[in-house]
GROMACS .gro file of C-alpha atoms in nm:
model
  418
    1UNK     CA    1  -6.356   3.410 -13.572
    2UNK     CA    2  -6.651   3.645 -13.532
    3UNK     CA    3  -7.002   3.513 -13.692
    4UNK     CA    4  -7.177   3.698 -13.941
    5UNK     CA    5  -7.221   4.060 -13.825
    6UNK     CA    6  -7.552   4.030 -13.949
    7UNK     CA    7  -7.641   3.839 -13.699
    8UNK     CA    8  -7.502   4.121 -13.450
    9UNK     CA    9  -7.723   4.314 -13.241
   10UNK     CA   10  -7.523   4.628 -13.149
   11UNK     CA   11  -7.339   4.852 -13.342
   12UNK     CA   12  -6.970   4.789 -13.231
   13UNK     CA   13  -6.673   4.992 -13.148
   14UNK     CA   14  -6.555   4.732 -13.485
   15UNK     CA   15  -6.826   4.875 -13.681
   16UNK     CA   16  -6.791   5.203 -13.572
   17UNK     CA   17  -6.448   5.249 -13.675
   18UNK     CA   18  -6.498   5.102 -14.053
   19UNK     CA   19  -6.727   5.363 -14.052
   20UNK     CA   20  -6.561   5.616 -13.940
   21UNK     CA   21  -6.284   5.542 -14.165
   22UNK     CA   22  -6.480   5.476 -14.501
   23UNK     CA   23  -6.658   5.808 -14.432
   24UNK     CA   24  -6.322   6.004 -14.358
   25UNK     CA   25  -6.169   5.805 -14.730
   26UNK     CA   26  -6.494   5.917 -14.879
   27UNK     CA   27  -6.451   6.277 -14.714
   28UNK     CA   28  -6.119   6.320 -14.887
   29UNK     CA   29  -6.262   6.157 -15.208
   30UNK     CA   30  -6.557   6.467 -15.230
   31UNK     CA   31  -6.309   6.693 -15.125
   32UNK     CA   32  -6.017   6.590 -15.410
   33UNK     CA   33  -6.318   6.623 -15.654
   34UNK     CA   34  -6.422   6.972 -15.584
   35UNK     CA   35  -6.077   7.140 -15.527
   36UNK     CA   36  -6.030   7.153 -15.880
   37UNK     CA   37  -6.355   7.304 -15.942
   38UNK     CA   38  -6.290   7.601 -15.723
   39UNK     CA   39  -5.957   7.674 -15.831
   40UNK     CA   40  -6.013   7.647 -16.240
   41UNK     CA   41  -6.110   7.982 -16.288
   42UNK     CA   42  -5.694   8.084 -16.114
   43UNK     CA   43  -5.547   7.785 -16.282
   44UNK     CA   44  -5.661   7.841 -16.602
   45UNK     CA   45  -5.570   8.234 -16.586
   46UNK     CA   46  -5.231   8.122 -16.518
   47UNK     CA   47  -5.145   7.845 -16.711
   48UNK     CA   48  -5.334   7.976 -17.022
   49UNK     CA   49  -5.604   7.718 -17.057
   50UNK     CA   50  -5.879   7.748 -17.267
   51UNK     CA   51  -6.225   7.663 -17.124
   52UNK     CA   52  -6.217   7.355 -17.370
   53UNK     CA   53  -5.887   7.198 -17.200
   54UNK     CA   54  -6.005   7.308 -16.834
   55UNK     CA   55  -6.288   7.067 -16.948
   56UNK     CA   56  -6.078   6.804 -17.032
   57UNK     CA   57  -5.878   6.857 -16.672
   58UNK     CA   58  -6.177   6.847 -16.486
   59UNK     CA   59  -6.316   6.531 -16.696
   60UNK     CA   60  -5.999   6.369 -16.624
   61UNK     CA   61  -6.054   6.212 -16.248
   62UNK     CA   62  -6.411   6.036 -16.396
   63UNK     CA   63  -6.246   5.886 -16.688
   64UNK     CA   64  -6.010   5.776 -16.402
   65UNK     CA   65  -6.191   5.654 -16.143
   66UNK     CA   66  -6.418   5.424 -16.413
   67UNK     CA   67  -6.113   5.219 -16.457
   68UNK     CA   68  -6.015   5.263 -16.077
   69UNK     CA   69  -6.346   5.120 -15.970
   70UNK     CA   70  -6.301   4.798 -16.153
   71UNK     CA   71  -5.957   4.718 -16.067
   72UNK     CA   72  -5.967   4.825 -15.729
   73UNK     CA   73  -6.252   4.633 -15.671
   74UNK     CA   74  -6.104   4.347 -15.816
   75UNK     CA   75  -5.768   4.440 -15.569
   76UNK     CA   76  -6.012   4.453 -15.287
   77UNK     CA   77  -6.201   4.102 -15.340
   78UNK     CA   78  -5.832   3.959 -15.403
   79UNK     CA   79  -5.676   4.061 -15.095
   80UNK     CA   80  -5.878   4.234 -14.860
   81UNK     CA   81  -6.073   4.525 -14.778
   82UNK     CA   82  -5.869   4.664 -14.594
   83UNK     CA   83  -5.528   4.620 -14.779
   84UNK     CA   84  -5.680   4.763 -15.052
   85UNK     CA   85  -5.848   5.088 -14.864
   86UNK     CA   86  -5.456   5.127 -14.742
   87UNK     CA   87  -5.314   5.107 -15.072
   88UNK     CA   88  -5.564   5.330 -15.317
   89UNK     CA   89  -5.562   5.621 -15.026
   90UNK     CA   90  -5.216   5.634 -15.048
   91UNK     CA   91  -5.220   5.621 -15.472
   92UNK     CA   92  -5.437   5.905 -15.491
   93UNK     CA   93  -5.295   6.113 -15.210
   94UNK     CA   94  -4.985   6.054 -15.372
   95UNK     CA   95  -5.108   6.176 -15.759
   96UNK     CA   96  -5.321   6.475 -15.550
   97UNK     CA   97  -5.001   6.621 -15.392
   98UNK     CA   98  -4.829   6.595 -15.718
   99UNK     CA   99  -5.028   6.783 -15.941
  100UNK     CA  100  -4.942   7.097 -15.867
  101UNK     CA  101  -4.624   7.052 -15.973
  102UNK     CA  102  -4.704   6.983 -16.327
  103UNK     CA  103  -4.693   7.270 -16.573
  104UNK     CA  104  -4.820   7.154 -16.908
  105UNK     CA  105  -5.146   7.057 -16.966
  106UNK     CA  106  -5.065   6.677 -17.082
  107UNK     CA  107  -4.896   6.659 -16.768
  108UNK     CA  108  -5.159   6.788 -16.551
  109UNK     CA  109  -5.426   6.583 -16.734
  110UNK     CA  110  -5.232   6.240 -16.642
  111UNK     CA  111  -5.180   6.319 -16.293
  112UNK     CA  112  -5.553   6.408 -16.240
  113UNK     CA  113  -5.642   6.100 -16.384
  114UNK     CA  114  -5.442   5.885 -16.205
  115UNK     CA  115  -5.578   6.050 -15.889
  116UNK     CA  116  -5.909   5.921 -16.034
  117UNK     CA  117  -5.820   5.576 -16.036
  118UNK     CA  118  -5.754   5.606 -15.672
  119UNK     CA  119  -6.067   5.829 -15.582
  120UNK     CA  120  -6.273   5.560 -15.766
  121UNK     CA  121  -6.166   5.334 -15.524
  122UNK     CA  122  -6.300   5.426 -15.168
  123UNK     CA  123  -6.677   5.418 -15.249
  124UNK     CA  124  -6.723   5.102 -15.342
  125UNK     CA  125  -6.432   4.955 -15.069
  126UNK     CA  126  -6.572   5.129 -14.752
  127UNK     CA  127  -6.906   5.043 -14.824
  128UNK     CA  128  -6.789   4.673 -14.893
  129UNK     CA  129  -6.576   4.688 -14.561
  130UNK     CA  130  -6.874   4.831 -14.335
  131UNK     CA  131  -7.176   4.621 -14.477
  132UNK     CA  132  -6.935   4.326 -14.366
  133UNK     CA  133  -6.898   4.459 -14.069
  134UNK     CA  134  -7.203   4.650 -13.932
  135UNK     CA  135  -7.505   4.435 -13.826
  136UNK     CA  136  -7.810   4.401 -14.075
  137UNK     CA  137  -8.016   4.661 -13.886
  138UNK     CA  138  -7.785   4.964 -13.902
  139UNK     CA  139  -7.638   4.853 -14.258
  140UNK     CA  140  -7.860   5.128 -14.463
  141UNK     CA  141  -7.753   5.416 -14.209
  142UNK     CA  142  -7.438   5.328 -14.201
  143UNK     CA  143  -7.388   5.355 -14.598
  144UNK     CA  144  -7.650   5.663 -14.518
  145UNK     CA  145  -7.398   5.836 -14.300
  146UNK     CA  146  -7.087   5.748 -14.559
  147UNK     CA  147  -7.274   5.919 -14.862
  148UNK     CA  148  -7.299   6.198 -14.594
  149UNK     CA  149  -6.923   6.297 -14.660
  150UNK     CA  150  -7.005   6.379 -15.016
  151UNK     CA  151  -7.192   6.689 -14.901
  152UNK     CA  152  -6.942   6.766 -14.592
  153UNK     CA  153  -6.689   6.693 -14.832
  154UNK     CA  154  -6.744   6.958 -15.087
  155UNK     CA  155  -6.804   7.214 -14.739
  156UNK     CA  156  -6.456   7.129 -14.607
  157UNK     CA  157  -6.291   7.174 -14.947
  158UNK     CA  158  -6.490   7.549 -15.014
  159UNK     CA  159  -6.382   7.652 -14.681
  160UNK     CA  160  -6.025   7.553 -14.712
  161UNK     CA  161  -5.960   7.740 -15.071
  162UNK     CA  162  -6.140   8.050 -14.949
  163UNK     CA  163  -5.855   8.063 -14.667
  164UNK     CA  164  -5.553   7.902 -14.853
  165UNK     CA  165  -5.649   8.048 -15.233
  166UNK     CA  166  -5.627   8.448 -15.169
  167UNK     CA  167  -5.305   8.399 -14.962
  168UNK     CA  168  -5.098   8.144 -15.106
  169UNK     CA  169  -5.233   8.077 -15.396
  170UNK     CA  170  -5.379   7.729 -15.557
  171UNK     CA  171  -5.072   7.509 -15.546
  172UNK     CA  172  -5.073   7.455 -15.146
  173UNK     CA  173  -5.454   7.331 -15.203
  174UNK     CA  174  -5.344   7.037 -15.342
  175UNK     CA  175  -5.122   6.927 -15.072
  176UNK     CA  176  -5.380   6.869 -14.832
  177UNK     CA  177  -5.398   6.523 -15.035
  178UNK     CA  178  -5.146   6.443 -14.822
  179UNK     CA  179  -5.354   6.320 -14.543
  180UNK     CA  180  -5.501   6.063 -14.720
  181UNK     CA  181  -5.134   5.861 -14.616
  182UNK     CA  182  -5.254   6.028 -14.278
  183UNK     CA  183  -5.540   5.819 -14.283
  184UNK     CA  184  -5.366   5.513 -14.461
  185UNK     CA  185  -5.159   5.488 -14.157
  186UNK     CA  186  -5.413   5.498 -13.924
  187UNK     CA  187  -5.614   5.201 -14.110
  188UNK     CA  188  -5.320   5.005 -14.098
  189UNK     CA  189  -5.332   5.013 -13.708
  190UNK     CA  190  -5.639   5.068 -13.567
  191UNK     CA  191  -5.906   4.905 -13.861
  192UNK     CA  192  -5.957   4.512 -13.842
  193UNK     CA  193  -6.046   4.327 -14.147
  194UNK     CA  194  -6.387   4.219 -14.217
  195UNK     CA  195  -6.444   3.846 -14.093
  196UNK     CA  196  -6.674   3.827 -14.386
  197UNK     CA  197  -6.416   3.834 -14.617
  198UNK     CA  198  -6.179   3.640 -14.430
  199UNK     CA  199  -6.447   3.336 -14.378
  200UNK     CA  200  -6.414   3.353 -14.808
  201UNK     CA  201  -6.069   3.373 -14.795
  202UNK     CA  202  -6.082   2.990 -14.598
  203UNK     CA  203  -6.349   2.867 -14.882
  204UNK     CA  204  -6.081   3.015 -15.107
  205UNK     CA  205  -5.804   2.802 -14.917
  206UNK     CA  206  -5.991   2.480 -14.936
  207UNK     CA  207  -6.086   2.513 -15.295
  208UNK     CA  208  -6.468   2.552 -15.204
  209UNK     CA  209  -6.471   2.909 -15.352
  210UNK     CA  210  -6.225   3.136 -15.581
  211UNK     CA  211  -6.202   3.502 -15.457
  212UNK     CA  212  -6.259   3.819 -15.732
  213UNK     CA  213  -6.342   3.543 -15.984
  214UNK     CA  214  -6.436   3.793 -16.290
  215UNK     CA  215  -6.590   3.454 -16.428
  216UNK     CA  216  -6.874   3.446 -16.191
  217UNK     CA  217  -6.964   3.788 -16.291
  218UNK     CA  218  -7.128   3.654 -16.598
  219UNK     CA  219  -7.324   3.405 -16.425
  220UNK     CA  220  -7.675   3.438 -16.529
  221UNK     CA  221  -7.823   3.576 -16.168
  222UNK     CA  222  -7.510   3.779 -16.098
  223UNK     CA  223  -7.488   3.959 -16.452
  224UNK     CA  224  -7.891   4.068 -16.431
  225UNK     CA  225  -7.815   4.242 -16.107
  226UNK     CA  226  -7.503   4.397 -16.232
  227UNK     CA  227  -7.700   4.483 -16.552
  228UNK     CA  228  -8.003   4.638 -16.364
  229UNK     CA  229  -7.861   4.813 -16.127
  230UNK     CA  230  -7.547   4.959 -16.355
  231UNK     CA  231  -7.842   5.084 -16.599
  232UNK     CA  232  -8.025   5.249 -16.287
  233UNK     CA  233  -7.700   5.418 -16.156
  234UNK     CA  234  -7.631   5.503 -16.510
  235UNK     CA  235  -7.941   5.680 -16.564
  236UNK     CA  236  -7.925   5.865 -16.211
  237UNK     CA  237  -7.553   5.934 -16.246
  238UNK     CA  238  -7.642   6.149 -16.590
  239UNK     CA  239  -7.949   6.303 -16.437
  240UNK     CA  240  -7.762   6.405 -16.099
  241UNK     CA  241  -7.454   6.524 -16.254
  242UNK     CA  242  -7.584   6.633 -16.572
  243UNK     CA  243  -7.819   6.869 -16.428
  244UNK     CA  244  -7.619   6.983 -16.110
  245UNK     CA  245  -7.331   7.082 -16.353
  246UNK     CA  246  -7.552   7.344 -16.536
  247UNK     CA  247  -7.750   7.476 -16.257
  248UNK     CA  248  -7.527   7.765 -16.125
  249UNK     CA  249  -7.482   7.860 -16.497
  250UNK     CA  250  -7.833   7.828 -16.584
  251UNK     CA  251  -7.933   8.053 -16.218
  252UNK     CA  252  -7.638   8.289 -16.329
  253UNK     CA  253  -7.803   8.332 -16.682
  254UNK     CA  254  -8.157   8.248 -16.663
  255UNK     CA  255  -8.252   8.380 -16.294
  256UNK     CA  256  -7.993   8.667 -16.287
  257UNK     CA  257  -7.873   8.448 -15.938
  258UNK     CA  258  -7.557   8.574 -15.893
  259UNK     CA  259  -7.552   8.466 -15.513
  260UNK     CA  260  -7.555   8.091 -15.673
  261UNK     CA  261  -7.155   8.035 -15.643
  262UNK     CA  262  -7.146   8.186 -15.293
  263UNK     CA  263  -7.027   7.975 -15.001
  264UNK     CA  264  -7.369   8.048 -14.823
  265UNK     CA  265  -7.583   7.860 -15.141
  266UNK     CA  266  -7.339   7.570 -15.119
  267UNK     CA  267  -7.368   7.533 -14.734
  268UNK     CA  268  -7.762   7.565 -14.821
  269UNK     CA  269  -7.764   7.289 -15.049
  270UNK     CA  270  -7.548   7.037 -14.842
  271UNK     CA  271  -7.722   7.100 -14.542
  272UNK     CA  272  -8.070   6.962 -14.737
  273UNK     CA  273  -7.865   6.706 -14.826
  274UNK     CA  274  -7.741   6.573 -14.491
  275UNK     CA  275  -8.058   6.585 -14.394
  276UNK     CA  276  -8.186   6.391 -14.666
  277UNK     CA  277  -7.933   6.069 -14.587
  278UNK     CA  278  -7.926   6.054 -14.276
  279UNK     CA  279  -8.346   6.044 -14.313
  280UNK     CA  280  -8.349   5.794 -14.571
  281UNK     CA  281  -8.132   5.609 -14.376
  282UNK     CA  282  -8.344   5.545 -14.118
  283UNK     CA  283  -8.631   5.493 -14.317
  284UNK     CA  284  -8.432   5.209 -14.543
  285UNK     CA  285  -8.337   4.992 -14.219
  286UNK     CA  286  -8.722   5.018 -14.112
  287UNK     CA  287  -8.923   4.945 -14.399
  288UNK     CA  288  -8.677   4.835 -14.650
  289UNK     CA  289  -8.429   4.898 -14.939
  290UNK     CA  290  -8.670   4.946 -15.242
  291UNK     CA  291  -8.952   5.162 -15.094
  292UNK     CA  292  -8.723   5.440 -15.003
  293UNK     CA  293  -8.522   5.428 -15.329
  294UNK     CA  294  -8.860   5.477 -15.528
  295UNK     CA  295  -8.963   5.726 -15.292
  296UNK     CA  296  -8.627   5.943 -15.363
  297UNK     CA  297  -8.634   5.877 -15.748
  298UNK     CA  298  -8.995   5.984 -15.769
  299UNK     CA  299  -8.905   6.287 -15.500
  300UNK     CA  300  -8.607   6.372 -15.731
  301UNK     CA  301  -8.829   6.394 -16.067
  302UNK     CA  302  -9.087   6.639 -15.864
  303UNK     CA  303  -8.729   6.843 -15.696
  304UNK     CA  304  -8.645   6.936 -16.084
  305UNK     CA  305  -8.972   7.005 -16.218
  306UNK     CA  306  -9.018   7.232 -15.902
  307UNK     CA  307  -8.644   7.378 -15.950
  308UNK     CA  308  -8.732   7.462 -16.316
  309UNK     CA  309  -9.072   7.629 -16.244
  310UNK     CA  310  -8.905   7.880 -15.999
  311UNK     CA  311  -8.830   8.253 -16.108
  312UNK     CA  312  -8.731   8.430 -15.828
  313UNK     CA  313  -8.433   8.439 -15.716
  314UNK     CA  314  -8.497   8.435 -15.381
  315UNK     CA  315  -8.689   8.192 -15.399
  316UNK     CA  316  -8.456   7.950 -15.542
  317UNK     CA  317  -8.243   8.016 -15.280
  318UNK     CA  318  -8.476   7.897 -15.021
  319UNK     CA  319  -8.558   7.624 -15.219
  320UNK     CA  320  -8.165   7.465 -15.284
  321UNK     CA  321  -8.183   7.281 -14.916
  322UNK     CA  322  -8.493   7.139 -15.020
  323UNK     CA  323  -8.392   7.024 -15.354
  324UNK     CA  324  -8.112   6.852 -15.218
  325UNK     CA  325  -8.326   6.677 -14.981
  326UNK     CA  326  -8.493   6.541 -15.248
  327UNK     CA  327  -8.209   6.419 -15.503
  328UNK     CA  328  -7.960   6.325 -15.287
  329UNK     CA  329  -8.074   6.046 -15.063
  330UNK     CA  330  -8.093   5.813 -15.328
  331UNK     CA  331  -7.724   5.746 -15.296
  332UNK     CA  332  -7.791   5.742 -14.918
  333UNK     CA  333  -7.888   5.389 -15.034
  334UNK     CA  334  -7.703   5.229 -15.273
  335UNK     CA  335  -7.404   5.134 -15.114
  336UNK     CA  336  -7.544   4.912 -14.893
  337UNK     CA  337  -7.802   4.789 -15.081
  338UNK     CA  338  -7.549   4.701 -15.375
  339UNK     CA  339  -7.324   4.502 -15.132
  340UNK     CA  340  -7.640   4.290 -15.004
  341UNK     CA  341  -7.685   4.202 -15.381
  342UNK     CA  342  -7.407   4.056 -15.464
  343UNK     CA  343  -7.127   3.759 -15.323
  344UNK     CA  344  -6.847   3.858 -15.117
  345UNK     CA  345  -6.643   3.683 -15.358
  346UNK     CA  346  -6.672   3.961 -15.634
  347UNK     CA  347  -6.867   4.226 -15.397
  348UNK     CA  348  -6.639   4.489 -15.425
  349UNK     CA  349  -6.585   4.453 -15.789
  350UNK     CA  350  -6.994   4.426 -15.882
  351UNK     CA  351  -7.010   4.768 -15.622
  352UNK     CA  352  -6.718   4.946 -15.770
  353UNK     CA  353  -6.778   4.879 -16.109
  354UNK     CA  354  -7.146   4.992 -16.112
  355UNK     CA  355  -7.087   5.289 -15.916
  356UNK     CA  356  -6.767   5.400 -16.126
  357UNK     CA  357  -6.856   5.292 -16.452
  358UNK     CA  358  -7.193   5.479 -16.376
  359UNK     CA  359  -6.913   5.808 -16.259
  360UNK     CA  360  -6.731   5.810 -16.574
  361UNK     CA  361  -7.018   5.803 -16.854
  362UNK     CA  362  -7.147   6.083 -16.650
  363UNK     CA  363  -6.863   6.277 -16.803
  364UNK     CA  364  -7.107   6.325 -17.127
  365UNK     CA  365  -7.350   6.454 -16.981
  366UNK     CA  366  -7.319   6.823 -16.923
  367UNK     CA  367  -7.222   6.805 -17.344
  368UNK     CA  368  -7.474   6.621 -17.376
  369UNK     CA  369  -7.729   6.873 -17.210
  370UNK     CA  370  -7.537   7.140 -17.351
  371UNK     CA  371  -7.633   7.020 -17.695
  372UNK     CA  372  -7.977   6.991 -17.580
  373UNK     CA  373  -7.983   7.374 -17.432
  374UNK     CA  374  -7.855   7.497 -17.762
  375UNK     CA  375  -8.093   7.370 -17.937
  376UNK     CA  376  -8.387   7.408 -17.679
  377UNK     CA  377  -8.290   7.583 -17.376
  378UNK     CA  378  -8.091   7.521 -17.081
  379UNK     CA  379  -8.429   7.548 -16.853
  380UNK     CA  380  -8.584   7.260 -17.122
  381UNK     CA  381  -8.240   7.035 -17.075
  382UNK     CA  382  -8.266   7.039 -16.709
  383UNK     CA  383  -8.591   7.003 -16.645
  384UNK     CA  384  -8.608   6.724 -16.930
  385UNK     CA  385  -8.360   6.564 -16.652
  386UNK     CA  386  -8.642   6.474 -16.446
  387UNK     CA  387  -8.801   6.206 -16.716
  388UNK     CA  388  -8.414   6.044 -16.676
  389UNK     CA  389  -8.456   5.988 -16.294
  390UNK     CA  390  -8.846   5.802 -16.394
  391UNK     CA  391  -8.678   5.544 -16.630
  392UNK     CA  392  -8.449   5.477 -16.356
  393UNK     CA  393  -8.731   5.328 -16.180
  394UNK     CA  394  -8.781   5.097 -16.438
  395UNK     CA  395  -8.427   4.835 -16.332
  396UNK     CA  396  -8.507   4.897 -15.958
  397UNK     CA  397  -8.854   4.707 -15.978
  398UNK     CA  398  -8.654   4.378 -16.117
  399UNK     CA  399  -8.419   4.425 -15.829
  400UNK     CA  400  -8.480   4.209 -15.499
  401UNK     CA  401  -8.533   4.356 -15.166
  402UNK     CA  402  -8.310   4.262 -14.927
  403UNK     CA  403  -8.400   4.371 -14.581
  404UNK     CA  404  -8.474   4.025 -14.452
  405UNK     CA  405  -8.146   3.921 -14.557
  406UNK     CA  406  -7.951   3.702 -14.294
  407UNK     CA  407  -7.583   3.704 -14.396
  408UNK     CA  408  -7.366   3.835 -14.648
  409UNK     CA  409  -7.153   3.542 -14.650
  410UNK     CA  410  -7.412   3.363 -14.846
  411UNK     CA  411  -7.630   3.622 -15.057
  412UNK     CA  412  -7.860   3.405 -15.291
  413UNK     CA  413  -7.784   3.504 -15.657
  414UNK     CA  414  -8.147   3.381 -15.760
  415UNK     CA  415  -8.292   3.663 -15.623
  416UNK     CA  416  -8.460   3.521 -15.313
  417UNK     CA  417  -8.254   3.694 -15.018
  418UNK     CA  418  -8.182   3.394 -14.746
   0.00000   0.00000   0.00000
């Protein structure tokens, strides 16, 4: 068996591949997510939904994917990264094609959900699967170049229901789900599972270890980690998606913006944000895990405050790349920072459970700054997003850095990397 790929000096046609792969899972993931979004507005008009239950339909795959995180990550540390990747692509392909063929809103509302137990899944497994496999130096650019799909994702999926939407209409959108069994398949052949993983399977074996042991998640160094970094993800997952689900209403209404749902602002703003991982990236393998992430929280509370300040329309357009290049690195990082944190033993859980316990309380917070708006103004709620992403500094300085860290196979719960 392969040593540690920490100890690796290249970035192999191994690594490569779990790379490719958890970005393509991740692809589909953003993808899944957004379809929805574009085609409420048709759904709704057809169906006769109120804007009240297309919020509950769109709510649906967070609620989901909370409770998908935690037991996939528990499938994952169980039996394998890879079994698992093969099994939760296929789930949620499998609840994505069959939406469209539900009529009542009950219906629709469980099969969207149940896709979100399955899109909660790939995060936290392909960024388990590549930190195991990818050696120490390229770990943070690899989970860089993952979080990358979450702004091609959303491209891919605008592009598709501008050609498939007019024509055929919003039911065929949904079956491009279907090659998430596509990809399955091709995991199942060509995808290797990670030796870090299997090296705890043989502790597991000879009784020297007990994989996805929930019990060890409550041991005293393991549960401050989870704790910290669950309250920092939870206080950047309301600020991201609390304020980037009221922008295009707030540019609509407050800024007369009417350019903001156009394909061109969305290309604008994902661009900024590719940028802005694959940077961080590089700068997170250099110099370290916790520099950088200040660096993008603090960048992310100036991004808003800037955002908020801006009148003209114009402007704002200019300024959407930019603003993503400020907000969106941050998750550049976590993914493989999170898996150097915690034993392989209960890694995917502690990664999937932060990440989508983090996703599904983020459902509240668009009410939550709606409330706020009402009462304010929208331009107050936003920008009062920015003093969110500050406290979130607060759990990272408790954190350990973990650049220096020598294997994954035995990450030192104390806090001292080894």
């Amino acid at each position: 068996m392969n040593s540690d790929a920490a100890f690796d000096s290249k970035l192999t046609r191994r690594a490569c591949l779990a790379i490719l792969f958890a970005f393509l899972a991740y692809c589909l993931d953003n993808m899944d997510w957004n379809f929805l979004t574009f085609a409420a507005p048709v759904i709704a008009k057809e169906l006769g939904f109120s804007a009240t239950q297309m919020g509950y339909l769109l709510g649906a795959p967070l609620l989901g994917a909370g409770i998908g995180g935690v037991i996939s990550g528990w499938f994952a540390d169980k039996i394998g990264r890879k079994k698992a990747m093969i099994a939760t692509l296929i789930w949620f392909s499998m609840f994505t094609v069959l939406f469209p063929f539900g009529k009542t809103l009950p219906v629709l509302f469980i099969l969207r959900f149940l896709a979100g137990v399955g899109l909660g899944a790939q995060w936290g497994i392909g960024m388990t699967m590549v930190a195991e496999t990818v050696a120490q130096k390229f770990r943070i650019r690899a989970s860089a170049t993952i979080q990358c799909s979450a702004a091609i994702g959303p491209i891919i999926g605008a592009l598709a229901v501008q050609r498939i939407l007019p024509i055929y209409g919003w039911r065929p959108i949904f079956y491009i789900g279907a090659a998430g069994i596509v990809l399955a398949i091709c995991v199942w052949i060509f995808l290797k599972e990670s030796d870090v993983w299997l090296q705890a399977k043989e502790r597991d074996a000879q009784g020297k270890t007990k994989l996805a042991d929930l019990r060890r998640m409550f041991e005293p160094g393991i549960r401050r980690r989870l704790g910290l970094c669950l309250l920092m993800m939870l206080l950047v997952g309301y600020a991201y998606y609390g304020s980037m689900s009221w922008i295009p209403s707030w540019l609509a209404s407050s800024k007369g913006m009417g350019v903001v749902k156009s394909m061109n602002y969305m290309i604008a703003l994902n661009i900024g944000g590719l940028i802005g991982f694959l940077l961080i990236g590089q700068i997170a393998d250099r110099w370290g895990r916790k520099l950088p992430a200040y660096i993008s929280l603090l960048a992310s509370v100036a991004a808003i405050l800037i955002f908020v300040s801006i009148n003209n329309p114009s402007a704002l357009f200019m300024f959407a790349p930019v603003y993503a290049f400020l907000t969106y690195p941050f998750f550049g990082i976590t993914g493989g920072y999170f898996s150097e944190l915690f034993p392989t033993e209960i890694r995917t859980t502690s990664v999937n459970t932060i990440f989508n316990v983090a996703r599904m309380f983020a459902f509240f917070a668009p009410t939550i700054l709606a409330v706020i708006g009402a009462k304010t103004s929208l331009t107050f709620a936003i920008g009062g997003t920015s003093v969110i992403y500050l406290l979130a500094v607060l759990p990272l300085i408790f954190l350990p850095e973990t650049k220096h860290l020598k294997s994954l196979s035995a990450v030192d719960v104390s806090g001292h990397p080894q």
